[in-house]
XYZ file of C-alpha atoms in Angstrom:
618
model
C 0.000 0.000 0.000
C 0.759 3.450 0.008
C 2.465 5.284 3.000
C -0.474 7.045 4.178
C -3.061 5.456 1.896
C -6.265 7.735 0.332
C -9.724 7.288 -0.379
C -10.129 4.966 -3.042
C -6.877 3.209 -2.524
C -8.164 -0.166 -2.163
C -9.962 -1.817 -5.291
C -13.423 -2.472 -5.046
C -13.179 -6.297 -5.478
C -9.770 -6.589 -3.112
C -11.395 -9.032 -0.459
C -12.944 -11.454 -3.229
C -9.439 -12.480 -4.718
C -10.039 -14.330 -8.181
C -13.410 -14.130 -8.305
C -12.680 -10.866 -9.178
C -12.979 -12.484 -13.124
C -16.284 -13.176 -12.298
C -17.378 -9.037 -12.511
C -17.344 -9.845 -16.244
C -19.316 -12.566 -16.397
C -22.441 -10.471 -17.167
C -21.516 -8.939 -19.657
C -19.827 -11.613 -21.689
C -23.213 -13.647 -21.575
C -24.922 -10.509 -22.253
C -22.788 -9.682 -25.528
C -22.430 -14.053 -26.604
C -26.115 -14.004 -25.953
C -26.888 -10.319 -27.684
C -24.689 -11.631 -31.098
C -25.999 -14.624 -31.428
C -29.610 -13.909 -31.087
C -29.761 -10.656 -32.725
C -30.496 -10.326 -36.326
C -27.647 -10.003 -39.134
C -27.254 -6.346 -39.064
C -27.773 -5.617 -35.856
C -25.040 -7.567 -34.394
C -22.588 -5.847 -32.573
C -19.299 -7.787 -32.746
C -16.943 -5.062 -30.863
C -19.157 -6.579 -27.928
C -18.737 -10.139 -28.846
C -15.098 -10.023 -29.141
C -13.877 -7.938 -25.708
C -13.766 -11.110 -23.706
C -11.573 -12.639 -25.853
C -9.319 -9.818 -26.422
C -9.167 -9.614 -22.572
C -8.178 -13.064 -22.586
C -5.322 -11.449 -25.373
C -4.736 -8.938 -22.911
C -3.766 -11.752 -20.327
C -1.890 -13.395 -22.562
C 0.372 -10.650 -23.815
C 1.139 -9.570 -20.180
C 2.099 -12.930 -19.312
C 4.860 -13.385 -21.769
C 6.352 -10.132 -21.666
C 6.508 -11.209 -17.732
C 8.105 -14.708 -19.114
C 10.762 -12.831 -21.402
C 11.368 -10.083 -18.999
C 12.501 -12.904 -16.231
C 14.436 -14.721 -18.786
C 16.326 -11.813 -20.179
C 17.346 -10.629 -16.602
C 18.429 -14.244 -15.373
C 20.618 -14.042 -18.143
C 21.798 -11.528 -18.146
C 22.511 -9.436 -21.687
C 21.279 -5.994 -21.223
C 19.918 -5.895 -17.846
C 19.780 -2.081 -16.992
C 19.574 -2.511 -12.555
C 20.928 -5.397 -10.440
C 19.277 -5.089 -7.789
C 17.242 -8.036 -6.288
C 13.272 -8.313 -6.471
C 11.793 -10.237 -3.099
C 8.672 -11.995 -2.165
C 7.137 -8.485 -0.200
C 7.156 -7.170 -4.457
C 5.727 -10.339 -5.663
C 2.919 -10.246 -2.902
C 2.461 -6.486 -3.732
C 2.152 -6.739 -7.901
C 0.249 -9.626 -7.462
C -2.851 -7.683 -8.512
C -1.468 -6.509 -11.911
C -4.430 -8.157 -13.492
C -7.091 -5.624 -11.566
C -7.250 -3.179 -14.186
C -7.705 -6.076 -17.029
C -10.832 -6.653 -14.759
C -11.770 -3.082 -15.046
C -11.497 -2.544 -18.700
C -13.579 -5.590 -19.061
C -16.489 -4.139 -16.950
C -15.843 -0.744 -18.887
C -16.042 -2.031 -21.918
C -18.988 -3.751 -21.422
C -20.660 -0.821 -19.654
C -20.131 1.893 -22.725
C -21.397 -1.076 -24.598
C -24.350 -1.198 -23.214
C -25.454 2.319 -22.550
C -23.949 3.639 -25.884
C -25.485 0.794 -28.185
C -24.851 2.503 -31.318
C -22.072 4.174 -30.619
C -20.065 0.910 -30.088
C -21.566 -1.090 -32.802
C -18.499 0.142 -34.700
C -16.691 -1.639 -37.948
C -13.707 -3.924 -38.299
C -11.409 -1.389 -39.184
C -10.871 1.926 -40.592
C -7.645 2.632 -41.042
C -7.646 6.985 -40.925
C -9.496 6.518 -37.268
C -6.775 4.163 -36.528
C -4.289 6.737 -37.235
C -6.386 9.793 -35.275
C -6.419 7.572 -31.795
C -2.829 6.841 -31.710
C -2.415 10.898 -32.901
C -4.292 11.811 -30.252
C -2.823 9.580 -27.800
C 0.657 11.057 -28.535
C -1.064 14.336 -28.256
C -3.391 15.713 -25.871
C -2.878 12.255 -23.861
C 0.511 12.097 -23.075
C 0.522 16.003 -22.224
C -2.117 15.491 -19.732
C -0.584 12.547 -18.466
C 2.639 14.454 -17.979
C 1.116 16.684 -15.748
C -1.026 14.117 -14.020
C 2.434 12.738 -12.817
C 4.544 15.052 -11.865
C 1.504 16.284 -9.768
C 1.251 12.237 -8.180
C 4.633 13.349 -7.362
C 3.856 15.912 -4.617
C 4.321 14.690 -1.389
C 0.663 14.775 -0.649
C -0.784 12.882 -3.554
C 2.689 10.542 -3.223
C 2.429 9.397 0.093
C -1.774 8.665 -0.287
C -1.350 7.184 -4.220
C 1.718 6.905 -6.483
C 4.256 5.966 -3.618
C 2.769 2.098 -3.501
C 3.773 2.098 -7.288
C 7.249 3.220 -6.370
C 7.803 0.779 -3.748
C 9.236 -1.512 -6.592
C 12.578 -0.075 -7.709
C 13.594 -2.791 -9.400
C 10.464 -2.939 -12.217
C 9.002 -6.214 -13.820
C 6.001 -5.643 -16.423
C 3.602 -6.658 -13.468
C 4.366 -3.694 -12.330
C 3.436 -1.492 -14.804
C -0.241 -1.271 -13.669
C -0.019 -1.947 -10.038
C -1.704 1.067 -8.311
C -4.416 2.156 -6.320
C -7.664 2.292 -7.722
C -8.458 5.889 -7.812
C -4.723 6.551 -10.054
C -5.486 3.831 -12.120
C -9.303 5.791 -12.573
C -7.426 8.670 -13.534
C -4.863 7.032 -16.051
C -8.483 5.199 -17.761
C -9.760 9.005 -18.103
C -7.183 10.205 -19.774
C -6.490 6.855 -22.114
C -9.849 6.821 -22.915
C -10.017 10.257 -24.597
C -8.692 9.076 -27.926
C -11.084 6.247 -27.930
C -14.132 8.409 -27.195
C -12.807 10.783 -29.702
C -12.870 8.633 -32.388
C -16.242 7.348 -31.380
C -17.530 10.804 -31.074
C -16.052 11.908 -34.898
C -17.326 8.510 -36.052
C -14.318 7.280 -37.233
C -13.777 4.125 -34.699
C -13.185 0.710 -35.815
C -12.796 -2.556 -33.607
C -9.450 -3.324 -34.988
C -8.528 0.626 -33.505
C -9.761 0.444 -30.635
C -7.821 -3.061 -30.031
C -4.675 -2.026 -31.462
C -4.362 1.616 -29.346
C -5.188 -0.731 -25.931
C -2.569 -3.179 -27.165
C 0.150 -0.859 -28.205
C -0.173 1.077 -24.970
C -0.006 -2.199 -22.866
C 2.887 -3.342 -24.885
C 4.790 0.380 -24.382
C 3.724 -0.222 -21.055
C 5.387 -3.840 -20.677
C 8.281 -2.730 -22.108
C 9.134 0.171 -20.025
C 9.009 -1.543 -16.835
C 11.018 -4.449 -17.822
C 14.733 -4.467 -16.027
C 16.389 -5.065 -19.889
C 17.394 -3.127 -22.576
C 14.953 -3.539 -25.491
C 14.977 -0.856 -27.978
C 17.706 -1.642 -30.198
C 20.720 1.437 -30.741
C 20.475 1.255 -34.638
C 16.939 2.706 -34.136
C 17.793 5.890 -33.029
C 21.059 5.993 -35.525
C 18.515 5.312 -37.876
C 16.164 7.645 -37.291
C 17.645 9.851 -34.428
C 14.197 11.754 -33.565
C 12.581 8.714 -32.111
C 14.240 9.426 -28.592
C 11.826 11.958 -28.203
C 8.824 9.627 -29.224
C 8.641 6.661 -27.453
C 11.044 6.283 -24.655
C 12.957 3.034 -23.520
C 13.023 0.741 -20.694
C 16.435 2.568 -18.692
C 14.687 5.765 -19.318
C 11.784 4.863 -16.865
C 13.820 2.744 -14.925
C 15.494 6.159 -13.838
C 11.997 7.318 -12.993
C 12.160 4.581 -10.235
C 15.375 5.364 -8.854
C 15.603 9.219 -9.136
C 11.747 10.059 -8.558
C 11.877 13.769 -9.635
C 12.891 12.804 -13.682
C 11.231 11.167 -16.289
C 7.695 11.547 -15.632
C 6.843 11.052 -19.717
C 4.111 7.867 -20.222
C 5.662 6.995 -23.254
C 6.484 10.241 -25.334
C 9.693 12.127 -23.676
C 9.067 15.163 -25.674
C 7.430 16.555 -22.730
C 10.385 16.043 -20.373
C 12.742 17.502 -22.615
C 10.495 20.629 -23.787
C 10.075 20.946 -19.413
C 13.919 19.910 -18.684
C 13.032 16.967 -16.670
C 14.677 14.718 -18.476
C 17.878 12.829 -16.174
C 20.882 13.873 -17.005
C 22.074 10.000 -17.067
C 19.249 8.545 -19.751
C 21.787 8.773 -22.644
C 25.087 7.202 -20.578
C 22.349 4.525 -18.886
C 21.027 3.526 -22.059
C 24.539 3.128 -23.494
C 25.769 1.010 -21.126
C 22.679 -1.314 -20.664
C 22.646 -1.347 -24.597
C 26.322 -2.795 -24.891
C 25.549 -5.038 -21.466
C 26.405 -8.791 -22.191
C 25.570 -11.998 -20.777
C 26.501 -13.074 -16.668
C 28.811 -15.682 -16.521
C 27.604 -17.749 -13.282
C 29.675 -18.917 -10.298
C 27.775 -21.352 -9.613
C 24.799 -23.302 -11.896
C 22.210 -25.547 -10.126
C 20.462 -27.991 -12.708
C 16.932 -29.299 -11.911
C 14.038 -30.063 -13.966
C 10.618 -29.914 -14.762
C 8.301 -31.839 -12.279
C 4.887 -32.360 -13.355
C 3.344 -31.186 -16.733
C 1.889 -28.024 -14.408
C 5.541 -27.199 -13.284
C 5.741 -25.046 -16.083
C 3.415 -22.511 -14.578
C 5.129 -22.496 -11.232
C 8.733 -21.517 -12.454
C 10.157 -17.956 -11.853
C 9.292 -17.426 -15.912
C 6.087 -18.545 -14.930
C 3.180 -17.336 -13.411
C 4.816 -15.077 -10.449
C 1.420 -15.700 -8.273
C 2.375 -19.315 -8.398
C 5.995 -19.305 -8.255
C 5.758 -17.304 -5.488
C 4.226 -20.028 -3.107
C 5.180 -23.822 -2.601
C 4.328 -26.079 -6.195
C 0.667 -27.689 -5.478
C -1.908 -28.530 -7.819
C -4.543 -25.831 -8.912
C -7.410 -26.908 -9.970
C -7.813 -23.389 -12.272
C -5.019 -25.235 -14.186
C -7.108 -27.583 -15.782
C -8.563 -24.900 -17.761
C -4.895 -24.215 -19.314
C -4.585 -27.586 -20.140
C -4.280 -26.426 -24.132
C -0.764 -24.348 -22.845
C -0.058 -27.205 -20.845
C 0.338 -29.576 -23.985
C 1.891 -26.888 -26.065
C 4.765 -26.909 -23.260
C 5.032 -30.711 -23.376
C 5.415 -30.737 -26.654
C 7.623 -27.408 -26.704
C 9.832 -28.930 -24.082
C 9.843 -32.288 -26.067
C 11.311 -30.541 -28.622
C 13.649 -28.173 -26.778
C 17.116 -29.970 -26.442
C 18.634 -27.712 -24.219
C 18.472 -26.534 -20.618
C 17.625 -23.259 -19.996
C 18.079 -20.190 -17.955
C 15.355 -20.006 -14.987
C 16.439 -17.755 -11.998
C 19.577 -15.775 -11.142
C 20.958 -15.015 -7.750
C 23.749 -13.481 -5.872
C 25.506 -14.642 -2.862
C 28.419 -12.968 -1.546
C 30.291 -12.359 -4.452
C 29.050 -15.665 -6.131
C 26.688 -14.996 -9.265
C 24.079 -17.956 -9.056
C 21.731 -19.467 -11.754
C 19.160 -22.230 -11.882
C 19.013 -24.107 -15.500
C 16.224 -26.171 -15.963
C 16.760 -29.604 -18.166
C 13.596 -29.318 -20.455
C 12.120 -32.970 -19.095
C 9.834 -34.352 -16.487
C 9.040 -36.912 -14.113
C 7.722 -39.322 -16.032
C 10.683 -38.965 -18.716
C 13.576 -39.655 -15.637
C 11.606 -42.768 -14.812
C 11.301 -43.662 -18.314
C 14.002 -46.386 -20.024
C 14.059 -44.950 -23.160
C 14.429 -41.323 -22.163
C 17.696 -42.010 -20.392
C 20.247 -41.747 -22.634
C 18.647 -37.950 -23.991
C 18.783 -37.257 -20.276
C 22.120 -38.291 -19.495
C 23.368 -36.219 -22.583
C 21.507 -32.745 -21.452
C 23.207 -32.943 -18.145
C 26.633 -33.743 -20.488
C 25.890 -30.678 -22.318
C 24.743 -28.533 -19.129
C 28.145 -29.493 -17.388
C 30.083 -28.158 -20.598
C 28.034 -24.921 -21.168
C 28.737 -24.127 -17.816
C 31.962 -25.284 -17.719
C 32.420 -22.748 -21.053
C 30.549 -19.658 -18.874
C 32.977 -19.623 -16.443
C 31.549 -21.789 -13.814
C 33.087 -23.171 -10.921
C 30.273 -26.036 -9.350
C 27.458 -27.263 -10.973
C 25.266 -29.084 -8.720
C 22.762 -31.051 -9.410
C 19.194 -31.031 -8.280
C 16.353 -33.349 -8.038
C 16.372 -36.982 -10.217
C 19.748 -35.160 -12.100
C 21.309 -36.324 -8.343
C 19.595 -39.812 -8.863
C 22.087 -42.639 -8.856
C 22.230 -43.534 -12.237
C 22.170 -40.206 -13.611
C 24.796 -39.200 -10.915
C 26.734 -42.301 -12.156
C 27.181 -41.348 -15.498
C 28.104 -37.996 -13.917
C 30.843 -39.167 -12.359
C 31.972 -41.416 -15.804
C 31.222 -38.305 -18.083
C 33.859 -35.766 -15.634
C 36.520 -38.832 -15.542
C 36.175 -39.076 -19.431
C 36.424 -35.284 -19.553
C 39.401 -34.294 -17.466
C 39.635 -30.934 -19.335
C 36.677 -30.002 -17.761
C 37.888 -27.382 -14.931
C 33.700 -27.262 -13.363
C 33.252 -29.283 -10.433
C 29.927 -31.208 -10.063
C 28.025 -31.988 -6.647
C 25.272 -34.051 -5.895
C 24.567 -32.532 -2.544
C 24.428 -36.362 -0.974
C 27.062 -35.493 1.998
C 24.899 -32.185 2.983
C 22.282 -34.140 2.328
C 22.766 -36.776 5.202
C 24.244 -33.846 7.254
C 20.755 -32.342 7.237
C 18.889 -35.410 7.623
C 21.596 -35.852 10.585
C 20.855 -32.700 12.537
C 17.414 -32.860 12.522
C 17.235 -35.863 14.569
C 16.039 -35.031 18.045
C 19.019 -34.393 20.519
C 17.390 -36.940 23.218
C 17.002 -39.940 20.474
C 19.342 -42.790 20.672
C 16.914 -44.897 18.141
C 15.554 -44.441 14.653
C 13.708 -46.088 12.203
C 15.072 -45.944 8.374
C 12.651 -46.861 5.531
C 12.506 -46.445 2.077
C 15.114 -47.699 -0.957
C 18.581 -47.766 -0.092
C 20.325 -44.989 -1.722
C 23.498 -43.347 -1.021
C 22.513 -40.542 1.252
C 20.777 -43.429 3.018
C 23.975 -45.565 3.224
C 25.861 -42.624 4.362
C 23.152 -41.272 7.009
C 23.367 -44.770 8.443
C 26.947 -44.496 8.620
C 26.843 -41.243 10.664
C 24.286 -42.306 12.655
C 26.226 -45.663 13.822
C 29.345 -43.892 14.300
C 27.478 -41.411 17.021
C 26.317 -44.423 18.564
C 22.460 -44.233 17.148
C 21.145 -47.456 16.691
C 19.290 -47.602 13.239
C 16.159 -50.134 13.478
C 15.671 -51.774 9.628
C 12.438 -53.670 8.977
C 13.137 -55.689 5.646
C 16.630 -58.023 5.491
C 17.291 -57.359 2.178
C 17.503 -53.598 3.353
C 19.642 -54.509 6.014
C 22.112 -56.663 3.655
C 22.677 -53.631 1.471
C 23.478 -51.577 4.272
C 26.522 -54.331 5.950
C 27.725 -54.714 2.234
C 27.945 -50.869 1.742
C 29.990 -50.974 5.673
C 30.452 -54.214 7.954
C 31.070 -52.068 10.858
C 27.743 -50.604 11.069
C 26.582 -54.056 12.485
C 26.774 -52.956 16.069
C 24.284 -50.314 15.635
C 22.082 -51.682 13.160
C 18.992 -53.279 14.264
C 16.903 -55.869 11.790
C 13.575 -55.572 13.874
C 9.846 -55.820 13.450
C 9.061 -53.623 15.690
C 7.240 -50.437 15.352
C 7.632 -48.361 18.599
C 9.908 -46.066 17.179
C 8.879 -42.567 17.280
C 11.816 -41.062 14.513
C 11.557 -42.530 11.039
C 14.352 -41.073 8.342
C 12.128 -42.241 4.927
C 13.108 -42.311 1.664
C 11.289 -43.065 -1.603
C 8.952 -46.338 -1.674
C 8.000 -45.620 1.571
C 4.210 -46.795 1.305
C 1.003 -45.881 2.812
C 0.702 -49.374 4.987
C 4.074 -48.521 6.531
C 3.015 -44.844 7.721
C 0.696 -46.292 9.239
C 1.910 -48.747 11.571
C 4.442 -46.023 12.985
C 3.138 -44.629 16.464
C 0.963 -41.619 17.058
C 3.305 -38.632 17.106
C 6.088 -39.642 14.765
C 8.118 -37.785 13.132
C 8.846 -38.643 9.684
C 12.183 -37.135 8.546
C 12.523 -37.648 4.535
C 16.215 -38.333 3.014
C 14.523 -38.646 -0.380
C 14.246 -36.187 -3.137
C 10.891 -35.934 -3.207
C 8.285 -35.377 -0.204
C 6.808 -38.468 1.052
C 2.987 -38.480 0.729
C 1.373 -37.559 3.876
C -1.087 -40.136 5.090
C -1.000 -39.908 8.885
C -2.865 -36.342 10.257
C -1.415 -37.097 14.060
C 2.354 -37.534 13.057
C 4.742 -34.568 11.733
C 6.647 -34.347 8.495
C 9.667 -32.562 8.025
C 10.620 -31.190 4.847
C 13.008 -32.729 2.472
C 16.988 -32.173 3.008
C 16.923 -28.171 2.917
C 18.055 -25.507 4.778
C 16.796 -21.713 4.903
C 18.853 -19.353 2.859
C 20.476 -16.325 4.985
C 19.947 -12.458 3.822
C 23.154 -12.762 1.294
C 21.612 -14.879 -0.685
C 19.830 -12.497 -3.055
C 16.717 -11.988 -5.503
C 15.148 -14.495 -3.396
C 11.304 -14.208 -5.344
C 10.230 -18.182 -5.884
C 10.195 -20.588 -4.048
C 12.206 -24.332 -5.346
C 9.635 -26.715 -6.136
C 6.955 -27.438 -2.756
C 9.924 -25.762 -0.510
C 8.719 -22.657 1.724
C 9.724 -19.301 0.771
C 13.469 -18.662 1.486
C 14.521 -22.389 1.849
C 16.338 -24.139 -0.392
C 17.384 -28.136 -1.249
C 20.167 -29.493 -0.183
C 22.040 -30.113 -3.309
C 21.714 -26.053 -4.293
C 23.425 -25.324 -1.085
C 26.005 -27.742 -1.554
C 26.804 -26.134 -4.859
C 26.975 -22.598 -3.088
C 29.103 -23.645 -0.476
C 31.305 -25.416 -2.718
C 31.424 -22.183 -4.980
C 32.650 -20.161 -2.080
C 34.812 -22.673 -0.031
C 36.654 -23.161 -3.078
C 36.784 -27.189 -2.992
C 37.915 -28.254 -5.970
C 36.506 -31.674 -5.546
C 33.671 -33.618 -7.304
C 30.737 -35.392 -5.375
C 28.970 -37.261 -7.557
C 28.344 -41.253 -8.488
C 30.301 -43.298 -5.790
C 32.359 -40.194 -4.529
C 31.449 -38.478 -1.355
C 32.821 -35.755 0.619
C 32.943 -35.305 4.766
C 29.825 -34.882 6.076
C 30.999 -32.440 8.885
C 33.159 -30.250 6.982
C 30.365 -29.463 4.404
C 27.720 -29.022 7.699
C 29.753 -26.530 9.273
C 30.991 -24.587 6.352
C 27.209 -24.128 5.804
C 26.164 -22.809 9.155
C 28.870 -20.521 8.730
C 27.836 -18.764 5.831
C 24.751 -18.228 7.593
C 22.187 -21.247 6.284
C 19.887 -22.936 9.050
C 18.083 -25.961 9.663
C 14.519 -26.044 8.965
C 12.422 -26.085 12.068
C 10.036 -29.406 11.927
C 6.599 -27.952 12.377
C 3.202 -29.329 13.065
């Protein structure tokens, strides 16, 4: 919100969330309903076509947020480098309000001015006029109507909740409170209305001016360069057209420059114009690509995954993965990404972060689930990661560590081959499996001599065990085939290992294939403390469940904005730490396949560089 927030701050439809969509409802069955019914020259198709051109609307903010995420984690251009947080993400999560409005607009003028808006397809001289007079009379007033938002009484009530981001995203281009966004709609509808008035409106004009001034709009509040510098060498007037994204970006660091909308030829006729646009744009202009520290590979989960990345939807990636049932109705985007991502033979660029003086990405291998379990898929698999591991190595790199099924055995294996057959390679690769058991380790209860370990018998498992005898924790295994592994992988653990049937145990460490029938024959009050990779399935409402290995990230780490996978804001899996504190302890080790690496040095190093446990909650 503001600082001291005005009347009409809030939006009229703030305490109904989503079903904020259904405000238009009326008058899209009104219009469907009008059109279809009404006879062949009296249908009015301007009114039968807003809902899907809000639906456009939607759509075209959503990738320029997609592209604008992308381009930043990467890099090339980027004009601030700042971090964006979770507080800005909560804030701009109602970008979408004034879609909502211009739907219920729309619908209204409809209505009341029947004729009026019963326009043609297109005309192209009325097309012309409404972008003239937007570029006009428009922008003038709009000037005005800023720089007045900028006195400290109309600031601190209205425009300073839009200036709480300094770092911009294209949600942010419309977030604001209701009564500023009322006043922007006033003045962008006067070219409309204009062109109604003179009778010289089309649909395709009316569309076009809404569209161009939300893609302007986009585009200035993205944190890249876009506009291209042979443009202006080209034709050197346009600076004082249509602006660029570093020129408003200095509008939300130096607050008293730059108040244009999209025309700066009313900041340079008033001298308001910052005296570092030009040297800003330069630099951002001739800004390349980040070369990361430190990479951390994952992967797509489940065919909704897609929506939850940071290039995703930033209301979802913003909050622990979980199924929405609203999804279902994307299900024609979700295909297009399966089969997009089929396709796509190449992992890509997801997040950026900082940490210290470590630059951090996330690349995501362009496969799910179902594709890491299946046979066939293997081999592709196996040769991303190969090609992730060189890519990075080429960047500059110094860890790449591998998240989710990438740290699976066999794909850790050939890991662990591919770096012995590569010795050129100077990138070292970690699997997170020490931190791993170090986490799994620490969360035990201090007052617990005896645990229960169920689940396949990987090699965090064999390693937790190992830990866990050494400290003189007896480990109680149900099934002797489980146990077998266990001596084979270290005859010394015999002492402490326990091949029991016995369920009184109220600390279970679980890993995957633990089933339904064996949560529930652990006592009431359990605590079930996963080693796996992926959460177990929680079947038992009077027993806890920890999260999987993670810790929670301190303040360094930066542009902390989405949350990894079903993990709570500001925690992270174990293998990403492992490949930070690897970065910056400058181990030039790999942990990967059979190799390991001392499950107390890597422990310590991370408390000390300021990650914690996770507290088990209720």
């Amino acid at each position: 919100m503001a600082t001291k927030p005005g009347i009409l701050s809030d939006w009229p439809w703030h305490s109904i969330g989503n079903f904020k969509y259904a405000l238009v409802v009326p008058g899209a069955v009104y219009s469907t309903y009008s059109y279809i019914t009404a006879a062949e020259d009296e249908k009015n198709l301007f009114m039968f076509l807003v809902l899907p051109f809000l639906f456009f609307r939607l759509l075209h903010y959503q990738l320029w947020i997609t592209v604008s995420r992308y381009r930043t984690a990467q890099g090339s251009n980027r004009i601030l480098d700042k971090s964006l947080d979770f507080d800005q993400v909560d804030r701009e999560r109602s970008w979408d309000d004034q879609i909502v409005l211009n739907g219920i607009l729309f619908y209204a003028a409809g209505i009341v001015l029947k004729d009026q808006f019963n326009m043609p397809l297109f005309k192209a001289d009325g097309t012309i006029i409404t972008l003239l007079l937007h570029w006009g009379p428009a922008e003038f007033l709009y000037y005005w109507l800023h720089r007045s938002l900028h006195h400290h009484y109309l600031y601190a009530r209205y425009h300073s909740h839009h200036h709480s981001s300094i770092v911009t995203e294209p949600n942010t281009s419309f977030v604001h409170p209701f009564a500023e966004v009322l006043s922007y709609y006033f003045l962008l509808l006067i070219p409309i209305l204009s062109s109604i008035y003179i009778g010289k409106a089309s649909i395709i004009g009316v569309f076009t001016y809404v569209t161009v001034v939300d893609f302007l709009n986009n585009m200035g509040h993205c944190n890249f360069e876009f506009m291209p510098q042979w443009l202006f060498t080209i034709f050197p007037p346009l600076k004082y057209i249509v602006y660029t994204p570093s020129f408003h970006s200095l509008h939300h660091t130096q607050f008293r420059s730059n108040y244009s909308l999209f025309c700066p030829f009313y900041d340079y006729v008033y001298g308001t114009v910052d005296s570092h646009t030009d040297t800003l744009y330069e630099t951002s202009s001739k800004r390349e690509a980040v070369s990361p520290d430190v990479v951390h590979l994952t992967h797509l989960t489940t065919p909704d995954s897609i929506y939850h990345l940071p290039l995703g939807f930033p209301s979802l990636s913003s909050k622990p993965q979980a199924s929405k049932w609203y999804l279902l109705f994307m299900w024609p985007v979700t295909l297009w990404s399966l089969l997009l991502t089929w396709i796509h033979g190449h992992a890509f660029i997801s997040e950026r972060n900082a940490f210290k003086k470590l630059k951090l990405q996330s690349w995501v291998v362009p496969k799910y689930n179902m594709q890491y379990f299946s046979k066939w898929q293997r081999g592709t698999i196996s040769k991303l990661i190969g090609e992730a591991i060189v890519d990075a190595d080429k960047k500059g790199a110094k860890v790449l560590s591998l998240g989710l099924l990438n740290q699976n055995e066999e794909f850790s294996r050939n890991v662990e081959l591919y770096m012995k057959k590569n010795p050129q390679l100077k990138i070292k690769v970690v699997d997170g499996s020490s931190l791993i058991a170090a986490i799994v380790l620490n969360s035990i209860p201090k007052d617990k001599t005896q645990v229960v370990l169920r689940g396949r018998i990987s090699k965090e498992a064999c390693l937790l065990v190992q830990a866990l005898c050494q400290k003189g924790i007896q480990v109680v295994i149900l099934e002797e085939d489980e146990y077998n592994k266990l001596l084979k992988f270290d005859n010394n653990l015999q002492k402490n290992l326990v091949l029991s049937k016995k369920y009184d145990v109220k600390v279970w460490l679980v890993g995957d294939g633990l089933t339904d029938k064996d949560q529930k024959k652990a006592p009431k009050g359990t605590i079930f403390i996963p080693f796996s990779i992926f959460p177990p399935k929680k079947v038992r409402k009077d027993c806890y469940y920890h999260t999987t290995p993670a810790m929670e990230a301190p303040k360094a780490l930066e542009n902390m904005h989405s949350c990894e996978d079903w993990l709570p804001r500001r925690v992270i899996s174990a293998s990403r730490v492992a490949g930070i504190i690897h970065g910056e302890e400058g181990w030039e080790v790999n942990e990967c396949g059979g190799t390991t690496f001392s499950i107390d040095k890597v422990w310590n190093a991370s408390l000390e560089h300021g990650f914690r446990p996770v507290p088990i909650s209720a």
